[in-house]
Short mmCIF file of C-alpha atoms in Angstrom, two decimals:
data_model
loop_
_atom_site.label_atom_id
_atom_site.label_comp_id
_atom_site.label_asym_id
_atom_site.label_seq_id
_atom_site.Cartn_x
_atom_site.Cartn_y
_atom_site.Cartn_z
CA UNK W 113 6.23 3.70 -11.73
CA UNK W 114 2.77 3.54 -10.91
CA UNK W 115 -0.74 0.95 -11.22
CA UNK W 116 -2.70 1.91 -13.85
CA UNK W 117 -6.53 1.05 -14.02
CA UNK W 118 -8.40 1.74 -17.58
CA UNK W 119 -11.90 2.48 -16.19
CA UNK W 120 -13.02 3.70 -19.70
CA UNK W 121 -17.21 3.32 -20.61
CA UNK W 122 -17.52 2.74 -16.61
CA UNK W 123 -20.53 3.79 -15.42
CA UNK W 124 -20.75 6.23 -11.99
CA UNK W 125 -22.90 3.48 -10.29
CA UNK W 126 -20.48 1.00 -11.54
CA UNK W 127 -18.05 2.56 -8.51
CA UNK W 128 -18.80 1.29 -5.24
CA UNK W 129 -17.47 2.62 -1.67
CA UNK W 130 -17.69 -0.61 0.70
CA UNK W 131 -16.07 -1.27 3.86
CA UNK W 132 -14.85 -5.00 4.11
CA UNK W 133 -14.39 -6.84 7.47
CA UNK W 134 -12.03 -9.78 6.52
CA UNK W 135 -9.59 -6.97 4.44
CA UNK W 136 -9.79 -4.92 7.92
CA UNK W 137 -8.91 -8.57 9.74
CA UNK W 138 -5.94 -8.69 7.08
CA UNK W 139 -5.01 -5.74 8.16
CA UNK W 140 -5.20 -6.33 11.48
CA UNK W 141 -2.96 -9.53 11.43
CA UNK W 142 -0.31 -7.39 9.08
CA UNK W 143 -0.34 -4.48 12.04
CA UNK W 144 -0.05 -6.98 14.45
CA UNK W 145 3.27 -8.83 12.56
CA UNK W 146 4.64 -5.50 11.74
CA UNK W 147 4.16 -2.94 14.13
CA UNK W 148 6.74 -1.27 13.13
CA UNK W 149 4.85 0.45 9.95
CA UNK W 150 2.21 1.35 12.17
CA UNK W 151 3.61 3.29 14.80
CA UNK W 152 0.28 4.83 15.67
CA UNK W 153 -1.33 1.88 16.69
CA UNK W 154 1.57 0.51 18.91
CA UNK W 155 -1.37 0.85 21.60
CA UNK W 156 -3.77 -1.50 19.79
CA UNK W 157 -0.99 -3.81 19.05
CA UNK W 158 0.28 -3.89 22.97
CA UNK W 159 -2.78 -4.73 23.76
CA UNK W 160 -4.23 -7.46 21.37
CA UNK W 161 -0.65 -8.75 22.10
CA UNK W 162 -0.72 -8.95 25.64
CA UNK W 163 -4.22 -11.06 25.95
CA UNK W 164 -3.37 -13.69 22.68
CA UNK W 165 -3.82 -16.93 23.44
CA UNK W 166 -0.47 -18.44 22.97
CA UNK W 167 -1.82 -21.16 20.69
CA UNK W 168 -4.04 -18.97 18.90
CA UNK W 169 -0.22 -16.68 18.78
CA UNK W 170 1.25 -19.81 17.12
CA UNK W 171 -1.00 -20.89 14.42
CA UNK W 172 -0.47 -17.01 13.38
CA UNK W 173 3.72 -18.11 11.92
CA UNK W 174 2.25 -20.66 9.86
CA UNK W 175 0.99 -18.33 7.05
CA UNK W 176 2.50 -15.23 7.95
CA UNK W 177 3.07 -14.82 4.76
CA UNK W 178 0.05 -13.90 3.67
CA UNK W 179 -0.20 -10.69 5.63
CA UNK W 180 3.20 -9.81 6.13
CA UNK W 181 5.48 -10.31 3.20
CA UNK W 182 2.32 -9.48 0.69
CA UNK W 183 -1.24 -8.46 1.59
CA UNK W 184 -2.99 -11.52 -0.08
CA UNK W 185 -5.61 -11.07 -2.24
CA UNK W 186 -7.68 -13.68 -0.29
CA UNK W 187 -8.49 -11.19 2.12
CA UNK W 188 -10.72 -9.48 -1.25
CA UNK W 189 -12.48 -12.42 -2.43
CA UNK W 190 -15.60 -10.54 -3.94
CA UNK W 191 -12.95 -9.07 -6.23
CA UNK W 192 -12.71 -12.70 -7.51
CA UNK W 193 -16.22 -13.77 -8.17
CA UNK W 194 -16.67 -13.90 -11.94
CA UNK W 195 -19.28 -11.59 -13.45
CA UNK W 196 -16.88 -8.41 -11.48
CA UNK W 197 -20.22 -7.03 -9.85
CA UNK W 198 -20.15 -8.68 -6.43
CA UNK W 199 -19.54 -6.29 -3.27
CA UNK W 200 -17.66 -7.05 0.57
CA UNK W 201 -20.35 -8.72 2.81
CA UNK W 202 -21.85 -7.08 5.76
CA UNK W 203 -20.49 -8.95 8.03
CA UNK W 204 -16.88 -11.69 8.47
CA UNK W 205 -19.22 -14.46 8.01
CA UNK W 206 -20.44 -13.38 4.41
CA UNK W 207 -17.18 -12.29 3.05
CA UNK W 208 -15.57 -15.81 4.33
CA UNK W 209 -18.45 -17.52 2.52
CA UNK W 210 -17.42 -15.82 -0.17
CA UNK W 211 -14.03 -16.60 -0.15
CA UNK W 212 -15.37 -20.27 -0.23
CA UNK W 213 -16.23 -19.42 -3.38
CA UNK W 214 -12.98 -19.15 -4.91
CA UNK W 215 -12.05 -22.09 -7.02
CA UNK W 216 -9.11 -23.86 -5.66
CA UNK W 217 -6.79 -22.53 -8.50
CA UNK W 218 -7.91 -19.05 -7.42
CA UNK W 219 -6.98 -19.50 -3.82
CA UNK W 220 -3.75 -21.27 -4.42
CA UNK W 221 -2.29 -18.30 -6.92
CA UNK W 222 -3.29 -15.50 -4.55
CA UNK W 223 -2.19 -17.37 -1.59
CA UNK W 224 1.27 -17.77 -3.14
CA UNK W 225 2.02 -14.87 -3.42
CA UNK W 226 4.98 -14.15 -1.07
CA UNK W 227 7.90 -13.93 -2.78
CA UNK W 228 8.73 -10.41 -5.13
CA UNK W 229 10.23 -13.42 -7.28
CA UNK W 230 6.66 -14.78 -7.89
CA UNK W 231 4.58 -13.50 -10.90
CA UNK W 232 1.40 -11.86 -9.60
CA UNK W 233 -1.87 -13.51 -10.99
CA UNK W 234 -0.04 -16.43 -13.19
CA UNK W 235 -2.98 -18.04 -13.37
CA UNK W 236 -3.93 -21.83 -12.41
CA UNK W 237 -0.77 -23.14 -12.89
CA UNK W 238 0.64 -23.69 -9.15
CA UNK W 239 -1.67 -26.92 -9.10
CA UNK W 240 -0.81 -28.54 -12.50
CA UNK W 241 2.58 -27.37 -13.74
CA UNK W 242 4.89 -29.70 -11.33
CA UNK W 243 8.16 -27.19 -12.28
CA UNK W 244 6.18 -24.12 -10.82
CA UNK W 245 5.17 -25.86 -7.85
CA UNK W 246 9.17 -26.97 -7.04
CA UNK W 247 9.45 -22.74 -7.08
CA UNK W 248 6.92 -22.43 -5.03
CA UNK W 249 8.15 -24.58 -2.63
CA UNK W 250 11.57 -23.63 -2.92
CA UNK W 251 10.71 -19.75 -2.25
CA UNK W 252 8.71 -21.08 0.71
CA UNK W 253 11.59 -23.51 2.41
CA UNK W 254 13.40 -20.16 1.86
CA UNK W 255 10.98 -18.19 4.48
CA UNK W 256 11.05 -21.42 7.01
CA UNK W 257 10.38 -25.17 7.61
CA UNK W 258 6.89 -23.70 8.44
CA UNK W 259 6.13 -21.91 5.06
CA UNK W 260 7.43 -24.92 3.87
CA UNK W 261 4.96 -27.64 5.23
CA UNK W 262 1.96 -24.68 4.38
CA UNK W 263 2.78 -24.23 1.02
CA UNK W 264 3.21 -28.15 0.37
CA UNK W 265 -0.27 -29.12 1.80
CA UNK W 266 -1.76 -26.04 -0.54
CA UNK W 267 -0.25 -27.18 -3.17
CA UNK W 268 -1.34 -31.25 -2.36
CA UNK W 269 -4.89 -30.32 -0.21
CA UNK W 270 -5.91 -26.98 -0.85
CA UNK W 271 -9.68 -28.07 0.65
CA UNK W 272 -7.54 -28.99 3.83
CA UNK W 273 -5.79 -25.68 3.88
CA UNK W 274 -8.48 -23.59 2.74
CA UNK W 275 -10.74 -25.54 5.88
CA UNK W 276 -7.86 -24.82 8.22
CA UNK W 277 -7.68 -20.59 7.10
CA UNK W 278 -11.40 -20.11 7.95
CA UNK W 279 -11.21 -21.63 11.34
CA UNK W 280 -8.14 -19.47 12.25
CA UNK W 281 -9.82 -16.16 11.32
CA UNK W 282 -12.95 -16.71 13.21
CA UNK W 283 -11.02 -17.88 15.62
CA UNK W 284 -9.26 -14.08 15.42
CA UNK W 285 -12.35 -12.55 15.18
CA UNK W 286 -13.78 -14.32 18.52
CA UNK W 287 -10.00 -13.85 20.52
CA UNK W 288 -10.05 -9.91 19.64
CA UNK W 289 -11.11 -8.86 15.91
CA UNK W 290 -14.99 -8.90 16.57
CA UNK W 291 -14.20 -5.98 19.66
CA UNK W 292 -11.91 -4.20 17.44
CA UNK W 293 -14.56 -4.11 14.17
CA UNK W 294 -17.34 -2.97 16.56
CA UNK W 295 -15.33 0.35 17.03
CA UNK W 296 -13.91 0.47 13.43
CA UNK W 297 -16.45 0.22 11.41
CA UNK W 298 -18.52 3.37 12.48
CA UNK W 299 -15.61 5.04 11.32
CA UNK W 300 -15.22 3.02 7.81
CA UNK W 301 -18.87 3.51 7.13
CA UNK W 302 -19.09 6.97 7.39
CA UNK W 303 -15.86 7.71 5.17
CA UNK W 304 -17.62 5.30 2.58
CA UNK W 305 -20.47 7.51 2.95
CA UNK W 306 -18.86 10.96 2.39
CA UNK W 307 -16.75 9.09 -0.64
CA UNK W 308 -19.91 7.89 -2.26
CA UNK W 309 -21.64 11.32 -1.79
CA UNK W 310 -18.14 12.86 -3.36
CA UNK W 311 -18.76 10.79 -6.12
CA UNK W 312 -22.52 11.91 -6.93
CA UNK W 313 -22.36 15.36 -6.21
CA UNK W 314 -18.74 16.37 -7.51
CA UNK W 315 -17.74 13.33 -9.97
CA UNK W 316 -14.99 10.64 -9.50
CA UNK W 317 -11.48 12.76 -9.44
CA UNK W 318 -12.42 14.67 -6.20
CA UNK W 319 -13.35 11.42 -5.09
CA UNK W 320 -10.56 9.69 -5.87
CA UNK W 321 -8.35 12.78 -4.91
CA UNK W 322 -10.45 12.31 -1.52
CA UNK W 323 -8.85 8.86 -1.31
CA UNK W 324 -5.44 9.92 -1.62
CA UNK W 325 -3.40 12.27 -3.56
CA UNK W 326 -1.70 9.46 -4.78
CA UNK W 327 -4.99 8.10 -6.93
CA UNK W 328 -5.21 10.76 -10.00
CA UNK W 329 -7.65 10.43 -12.73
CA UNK W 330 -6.69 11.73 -16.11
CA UNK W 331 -8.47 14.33 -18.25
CA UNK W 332 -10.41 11.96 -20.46
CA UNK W 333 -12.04 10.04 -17.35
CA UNK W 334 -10.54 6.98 -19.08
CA UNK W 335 -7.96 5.99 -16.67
CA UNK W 336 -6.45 5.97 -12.89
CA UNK W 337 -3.67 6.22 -12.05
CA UNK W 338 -1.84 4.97 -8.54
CA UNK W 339 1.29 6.54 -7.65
CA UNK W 340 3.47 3.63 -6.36
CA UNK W 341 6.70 2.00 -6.74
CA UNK W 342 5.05 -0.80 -8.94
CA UNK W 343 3.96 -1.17 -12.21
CA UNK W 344 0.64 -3.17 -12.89
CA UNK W 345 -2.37 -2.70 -15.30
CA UNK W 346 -5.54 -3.91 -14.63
CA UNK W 347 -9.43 -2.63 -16.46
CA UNK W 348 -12.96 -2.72 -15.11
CA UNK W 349 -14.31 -3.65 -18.38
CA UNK W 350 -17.54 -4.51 -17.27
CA UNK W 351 -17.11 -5.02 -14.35
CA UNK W 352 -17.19 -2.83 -10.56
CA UNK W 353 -14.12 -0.67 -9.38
CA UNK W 354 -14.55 -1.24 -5.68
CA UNK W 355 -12.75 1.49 -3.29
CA UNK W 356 -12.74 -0.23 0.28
CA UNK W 357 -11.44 1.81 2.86
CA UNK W 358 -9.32 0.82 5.88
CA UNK W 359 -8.73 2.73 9.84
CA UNK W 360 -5.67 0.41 10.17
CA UNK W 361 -3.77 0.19 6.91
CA UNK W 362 -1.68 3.55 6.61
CA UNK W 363 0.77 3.85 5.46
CA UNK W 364 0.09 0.75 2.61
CA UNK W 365 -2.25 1.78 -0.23
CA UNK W 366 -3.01 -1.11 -2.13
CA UNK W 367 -4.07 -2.11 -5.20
CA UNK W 368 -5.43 -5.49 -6.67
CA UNK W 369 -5.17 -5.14 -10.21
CA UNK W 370 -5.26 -9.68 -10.48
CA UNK W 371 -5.71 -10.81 -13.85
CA UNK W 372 -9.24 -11.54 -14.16
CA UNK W 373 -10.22 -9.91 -10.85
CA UNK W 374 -11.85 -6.29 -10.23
CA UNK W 375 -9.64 -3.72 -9.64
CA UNK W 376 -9.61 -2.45 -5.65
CA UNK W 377 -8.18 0.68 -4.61
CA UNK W 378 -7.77 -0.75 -0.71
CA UNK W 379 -6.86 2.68 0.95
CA UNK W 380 -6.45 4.03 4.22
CA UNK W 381 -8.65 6.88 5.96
CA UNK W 382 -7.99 8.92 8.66
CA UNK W 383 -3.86 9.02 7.51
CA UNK W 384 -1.86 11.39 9.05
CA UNK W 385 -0.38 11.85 5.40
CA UNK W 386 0.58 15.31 4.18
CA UNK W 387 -2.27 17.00 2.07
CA UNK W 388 0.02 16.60 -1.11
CA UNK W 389 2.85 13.56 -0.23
CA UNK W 390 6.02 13.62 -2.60
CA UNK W 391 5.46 11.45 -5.88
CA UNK W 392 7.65 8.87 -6.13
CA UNK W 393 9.39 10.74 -8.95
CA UNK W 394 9.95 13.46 -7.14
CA UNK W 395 11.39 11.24 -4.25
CA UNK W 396 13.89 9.84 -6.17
CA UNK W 397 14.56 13.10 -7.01
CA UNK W 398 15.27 14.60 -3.54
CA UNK W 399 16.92 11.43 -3.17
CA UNK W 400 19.31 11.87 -5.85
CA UNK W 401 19.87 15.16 -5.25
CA UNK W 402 21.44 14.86 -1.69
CA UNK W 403 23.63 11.98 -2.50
CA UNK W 404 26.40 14.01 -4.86
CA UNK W 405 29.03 15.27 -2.03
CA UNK W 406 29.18 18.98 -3.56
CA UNK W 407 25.39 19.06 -3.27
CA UNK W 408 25.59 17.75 0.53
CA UNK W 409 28.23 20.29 1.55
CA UNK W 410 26.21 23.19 -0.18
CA UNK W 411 24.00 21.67 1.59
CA UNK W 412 25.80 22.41 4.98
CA UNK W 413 26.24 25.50 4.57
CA UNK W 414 22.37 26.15 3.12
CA UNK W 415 20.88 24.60 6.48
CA UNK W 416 22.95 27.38 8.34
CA UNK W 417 21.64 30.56 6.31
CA UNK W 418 20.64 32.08 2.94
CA UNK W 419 23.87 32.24 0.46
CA UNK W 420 24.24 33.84 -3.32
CA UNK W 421 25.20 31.80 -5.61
CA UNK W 422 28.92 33.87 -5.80
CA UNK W 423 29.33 32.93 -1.78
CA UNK W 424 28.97 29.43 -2.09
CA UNK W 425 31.25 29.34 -5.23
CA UNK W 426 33.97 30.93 -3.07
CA UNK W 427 33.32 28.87 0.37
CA UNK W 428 33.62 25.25 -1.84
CA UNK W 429 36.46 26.93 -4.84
CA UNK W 430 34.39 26.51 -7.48
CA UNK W 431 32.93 28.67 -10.27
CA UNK W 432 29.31 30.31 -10.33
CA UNK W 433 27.90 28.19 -12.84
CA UNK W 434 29.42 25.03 -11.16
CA UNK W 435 27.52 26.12 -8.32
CA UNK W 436 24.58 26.74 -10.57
CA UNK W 437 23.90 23.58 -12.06
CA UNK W 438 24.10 22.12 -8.41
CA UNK W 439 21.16 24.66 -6.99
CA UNK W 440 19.38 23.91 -10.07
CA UNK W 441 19.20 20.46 -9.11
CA UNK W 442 18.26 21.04 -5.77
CA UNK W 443 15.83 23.64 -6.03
CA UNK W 444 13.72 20.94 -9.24
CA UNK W 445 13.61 18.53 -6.61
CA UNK W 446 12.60 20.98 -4.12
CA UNK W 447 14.60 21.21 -1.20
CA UNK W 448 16.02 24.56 -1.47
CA UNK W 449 13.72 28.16 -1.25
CA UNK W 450 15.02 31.51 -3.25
CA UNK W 451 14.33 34.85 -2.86
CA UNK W 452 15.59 38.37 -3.62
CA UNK W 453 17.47 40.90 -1.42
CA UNK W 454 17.75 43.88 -3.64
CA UNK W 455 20.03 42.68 -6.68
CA UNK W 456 21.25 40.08 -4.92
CA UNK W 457 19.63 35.99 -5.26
CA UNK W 458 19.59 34.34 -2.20
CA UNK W 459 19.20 30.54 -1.45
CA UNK W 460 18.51 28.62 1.58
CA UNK W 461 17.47 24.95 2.35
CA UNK W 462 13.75 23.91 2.78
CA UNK W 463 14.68 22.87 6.43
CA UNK W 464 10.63 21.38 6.51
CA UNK W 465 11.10 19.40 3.17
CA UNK W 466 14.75 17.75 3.92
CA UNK W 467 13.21 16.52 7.74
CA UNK W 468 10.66 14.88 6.45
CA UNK W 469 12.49 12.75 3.84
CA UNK W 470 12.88 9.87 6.10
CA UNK W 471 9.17 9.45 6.66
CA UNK W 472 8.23 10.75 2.89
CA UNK W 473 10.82 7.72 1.70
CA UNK W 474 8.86 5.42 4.17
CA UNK W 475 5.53 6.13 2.91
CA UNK W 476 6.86 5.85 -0.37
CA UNK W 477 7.72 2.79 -0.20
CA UNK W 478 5.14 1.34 2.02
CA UNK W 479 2.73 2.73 0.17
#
């Protein structure tokens, strides 16, 4: 599983490194919904918690959604502008001008995007195809009464909605994002400069490897590839493949591969990520692996010490090559280490590899 971009015929200055403030503000109303997939800033959160205005804490439930159960695309509306060449603003101002921009039909199919039983980028239909709105509507009265009243004046007054979303971020970014972006985008700017020198001086894999080693780039040059557990396509054609980078977004790397939108690569620096996390692939293998009951007692007596292969087959009564097949699976999905005492093959569990499986299988999946 994985999003693939076709980038073939792109041009180097065709690939831009940009910091964006409103995806940073996105980010910073999904940390602040969710704290629990960003442990590391439970001190931000406490504290942009504790001075909210309750009102301002309010208005926050009624589209939740679009930070929470999704990261909307609204919050990377330069990705929409037609022509695929236009870049995140400078500032919040510019990129929510630019998010003006968006024809209604493009803010009302990114902005309904909150249900994993919604199609992603279905095009204009929300507004004139009365069946998809009932779904729409439906999925929302499933989320609350106040999903519900949201997604019926977006789908009857998107102006009115779309009026009512600008005043509530700059009304974030005056209660506490405007203190927070002061300190964060120092930070943002400088990774966007050593990506963009990456890029000129070494070419676009080490770049992109710079990102994360979850964004590969094939042998041709002709395509990326995102290790995540979604499938999407999307090309640049000729258009811009925009890498924006975030200081509050691990563990989520995110991709907006929107019909008819550039591709973004939205992905998180300063990560306290392993140099080289598990694939998903070879998470579902670990996975598998430990959740056949021979392969968890072997597994019990691995974590202890080093065993042959003619021990274990005697400790569970089974044969060798029983006991074989097992370690084999183990040791392609890496959990288990081997060595060699003499004439004797000796195996042990990867006691490092097995303890972090519950934060590998979060990242994996957050990711």
């Amino acid at each position: 599983m994985s999003v693939r971009i076709d980038i073939a015929g792109l041009r180097p200055e065709r690939v831009a490194v940009v910091p964006s403030p409103l995806a940073e503000l996105g980010m910073a109303l999904h940390a602040l919904s969710e704290p629990g997939h960003h442990p590391g800033l439970q001190g931000w959160v406490t504290g942009v918690t504790a001075g909210l205005d309750p009102h301002l804490a309010d208005r926050m439930c009624d589209a939740d959604f679009l930070w929470t159960t999704t990261f909307s695309d609204l919050f990377l509306p330069y990705a929409g502008i037609p022509g695929g060449t236009a870049l995140p603003g400078a500032t919040l101002a510019e990129e929510l001008d630019l998010l003006d921009k968006l024809t209604d039909e493009q803010f009302v199919d990114a902005a309904l995007e909150f249900s994993c039983a919604m199609s992603y980028g279905v095009g204009a239909g929300w507004l004139v195809d009365a069946a998809m709105g009932r779904r729409a509507l439906e999925l929302a009265a499933a989320r609350g009464p106040r999903q519900q009243r949201f997604t019926e004046l977006l789908l009857t007054d998107p102006p009115k909605i779309r009026a009512w979303l600008r005043q509530f971020l700059e009304d974030c970014d005056e209660a506490f994002f405007a203190e927070t972006w002061s300190r964060l985008r120092h930070q943002l700017t400088a990774d966007a400069r050593h990506k963009t020198n990456l890029l000129r001086r070494r070419g676009l894999a080490e770049a992109l490897t710079a990102v994360s080693p979850a964004v590969t780039l094939d042998e041709g040059g002709e395509r990326i590839t995102v290790d995540k557990l979604s499938v999407g396509r999307t090309a640049t054609e000729d258009g811009t493949l925009l890498l924006v980078p975030t200081s509050l977004g691990w563990p989520h790397l995110s991709v907006l591969y929107r019909p008819g939108w550039q591709p973004v690569v939205h992905y998180p620096v300063g990560s306290p990520e392993l140099a080289a996390p598990p694939s998903v692939e070879q998470l579902a293998l670990r996975m598998t692996a430990l959740s056949h009951p021979v392969r968890m007692r072997m597994c019990r007596y691995l974590a202890r010490s080093a065993y042959t292969t003619s021990e274990l087959a005697q400790a569970h009564g089974m044969t060798a090559p029983e006991i074989s097949r097992h370690l084999g699976v183990l040791k392609k999905a890496g959990l288990i280490t081997t060595r060699r005492r003499g004439r004797y093959v000796q195996h042990q569990l990867d006691i490092a590899v097995v303890a972090r499986l519950g934060s590998d299988f979060l990242e994996g999946i957050l990711r």
